[in-house]
PDB file of C-alpha atoms in Angstrom:
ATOM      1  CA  UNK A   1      14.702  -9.638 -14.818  1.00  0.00           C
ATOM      2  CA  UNK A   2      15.859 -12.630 -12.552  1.00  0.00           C
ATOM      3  CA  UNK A   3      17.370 -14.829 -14.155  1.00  0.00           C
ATOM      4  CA  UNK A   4      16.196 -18.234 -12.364  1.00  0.00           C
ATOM      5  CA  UNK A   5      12.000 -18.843 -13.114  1.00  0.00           C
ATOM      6  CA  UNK A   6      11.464 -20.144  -9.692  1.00  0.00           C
ATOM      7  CA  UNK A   7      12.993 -17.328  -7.984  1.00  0.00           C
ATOM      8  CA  UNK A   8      11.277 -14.679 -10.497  1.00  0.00           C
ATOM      9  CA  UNK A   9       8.110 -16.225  -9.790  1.00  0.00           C
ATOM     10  CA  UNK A  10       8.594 -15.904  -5.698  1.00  0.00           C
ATOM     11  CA  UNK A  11       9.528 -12.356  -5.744  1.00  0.00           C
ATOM     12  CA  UNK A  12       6.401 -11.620  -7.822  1.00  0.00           C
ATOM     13  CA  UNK A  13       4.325 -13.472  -5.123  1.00  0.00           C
ATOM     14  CA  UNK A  14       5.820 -11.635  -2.576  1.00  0.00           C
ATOM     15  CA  UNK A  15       4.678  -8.390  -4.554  1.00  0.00           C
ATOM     16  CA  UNK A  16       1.465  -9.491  -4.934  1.00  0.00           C
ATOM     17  CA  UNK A  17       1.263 -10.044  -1.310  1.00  0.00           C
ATOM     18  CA  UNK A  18       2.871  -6.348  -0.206  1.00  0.00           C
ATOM     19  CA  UNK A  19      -0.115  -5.184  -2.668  1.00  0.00           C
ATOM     20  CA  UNK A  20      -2.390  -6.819  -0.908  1.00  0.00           C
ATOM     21  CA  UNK A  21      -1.366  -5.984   2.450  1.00  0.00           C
ATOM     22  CA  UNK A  22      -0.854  -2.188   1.767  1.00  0.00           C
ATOM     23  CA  UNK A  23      -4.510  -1.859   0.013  1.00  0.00           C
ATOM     24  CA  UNK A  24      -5.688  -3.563   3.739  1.00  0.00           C
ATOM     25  CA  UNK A  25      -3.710  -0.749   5.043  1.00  0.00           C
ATOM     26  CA  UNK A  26      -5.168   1.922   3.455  1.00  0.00           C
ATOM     27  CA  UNK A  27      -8.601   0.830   3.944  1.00  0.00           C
ATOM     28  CA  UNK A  28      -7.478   0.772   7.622  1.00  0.00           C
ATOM     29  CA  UNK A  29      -5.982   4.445   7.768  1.00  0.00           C
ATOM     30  CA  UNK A  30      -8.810   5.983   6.216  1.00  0.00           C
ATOM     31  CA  UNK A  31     -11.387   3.678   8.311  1.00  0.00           C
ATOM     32  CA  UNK A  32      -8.990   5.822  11.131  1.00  0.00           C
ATOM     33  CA  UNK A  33      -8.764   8.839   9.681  1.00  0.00           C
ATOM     34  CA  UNK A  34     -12.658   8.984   8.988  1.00  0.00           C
ATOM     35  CA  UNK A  35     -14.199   7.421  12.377  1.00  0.00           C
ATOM     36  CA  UNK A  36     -11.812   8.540  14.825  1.00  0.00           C
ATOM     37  CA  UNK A  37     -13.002  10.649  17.422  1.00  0.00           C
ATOM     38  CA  UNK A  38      -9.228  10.939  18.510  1.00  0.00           C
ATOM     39  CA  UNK A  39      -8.780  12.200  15.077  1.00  0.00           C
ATOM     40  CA  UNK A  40     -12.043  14.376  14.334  1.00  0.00           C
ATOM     41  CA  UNK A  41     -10.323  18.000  15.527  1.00  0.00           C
ATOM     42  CA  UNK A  42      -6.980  17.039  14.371  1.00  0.00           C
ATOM     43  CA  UNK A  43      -5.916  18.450  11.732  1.00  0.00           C
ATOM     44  CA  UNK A  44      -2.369  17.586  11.670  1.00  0.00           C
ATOM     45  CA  UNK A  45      -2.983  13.914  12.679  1.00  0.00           C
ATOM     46  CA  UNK A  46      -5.322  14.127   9.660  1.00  0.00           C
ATOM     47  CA  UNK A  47      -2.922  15.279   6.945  1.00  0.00           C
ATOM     48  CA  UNK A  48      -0.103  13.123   8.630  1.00  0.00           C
ATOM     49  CA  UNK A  49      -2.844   9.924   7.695  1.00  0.00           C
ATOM     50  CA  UNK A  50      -3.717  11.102   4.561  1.00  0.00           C
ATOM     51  CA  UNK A  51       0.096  11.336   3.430  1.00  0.00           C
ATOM     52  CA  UNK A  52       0.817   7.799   4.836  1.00  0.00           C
ATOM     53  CA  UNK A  53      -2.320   6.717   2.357  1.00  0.00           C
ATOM     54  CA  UNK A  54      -0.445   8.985  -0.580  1.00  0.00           C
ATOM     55  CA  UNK A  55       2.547   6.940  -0.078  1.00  0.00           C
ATOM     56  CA  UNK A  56       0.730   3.330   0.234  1.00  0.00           C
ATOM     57  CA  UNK A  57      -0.866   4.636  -2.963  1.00  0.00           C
ATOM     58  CA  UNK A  58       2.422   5.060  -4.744  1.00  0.00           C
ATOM     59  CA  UNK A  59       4.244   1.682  -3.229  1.00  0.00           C
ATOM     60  CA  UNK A  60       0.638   0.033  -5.084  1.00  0.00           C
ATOM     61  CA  UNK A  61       1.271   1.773  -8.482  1.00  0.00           C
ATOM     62  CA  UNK A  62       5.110   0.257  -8.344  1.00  0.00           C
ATOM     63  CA  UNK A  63       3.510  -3.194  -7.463  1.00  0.00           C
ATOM     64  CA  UNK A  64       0.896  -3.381  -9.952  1.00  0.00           C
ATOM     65  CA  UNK A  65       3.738  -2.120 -12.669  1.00  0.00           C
ATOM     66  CA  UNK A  66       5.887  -4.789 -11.782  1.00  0.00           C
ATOM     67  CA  UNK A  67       3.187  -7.446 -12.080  1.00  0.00           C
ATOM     68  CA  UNK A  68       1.799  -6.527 -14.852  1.00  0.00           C
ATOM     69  CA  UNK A  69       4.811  -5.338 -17.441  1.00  0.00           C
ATOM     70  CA  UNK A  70       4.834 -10.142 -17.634  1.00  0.00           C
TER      71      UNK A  70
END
């Protein structure tokens, strides 16, 4: 743990706001991934999108550990 409060407290603001952003980001890739016409035949594009969700996925299970072990 940090050991100044003030500085703990920004870096879990700035995790809350990564979560944030990369749960809009998923939304977005699979808004892509599902409504693309670019994307409807390809199925390498497709798994390429789905992986970049996976990953999102596991940077949001990290965040929400870290903000919730408090």
């Amino acid at each position: 743990m940090l050991s100044h409060p003030a500085v703990y407290q920004d870096v879990l603001q700035l995790v809350k706001f990564c979560l944030d952003q990369s749960e809009q980001f998923i939304k977005m890739c699979r808004t892509i991934r599902d409504q693309s016409e670019a994307l409807k035949d390809n199925l390498t594009a497709k798994a390429v999108i789905n992986h970049i969700i996976r990953e999102s996925e596991y940077f949001i299970g990290i965040a929400q550990t870290i903000l919730y072990q408090q």
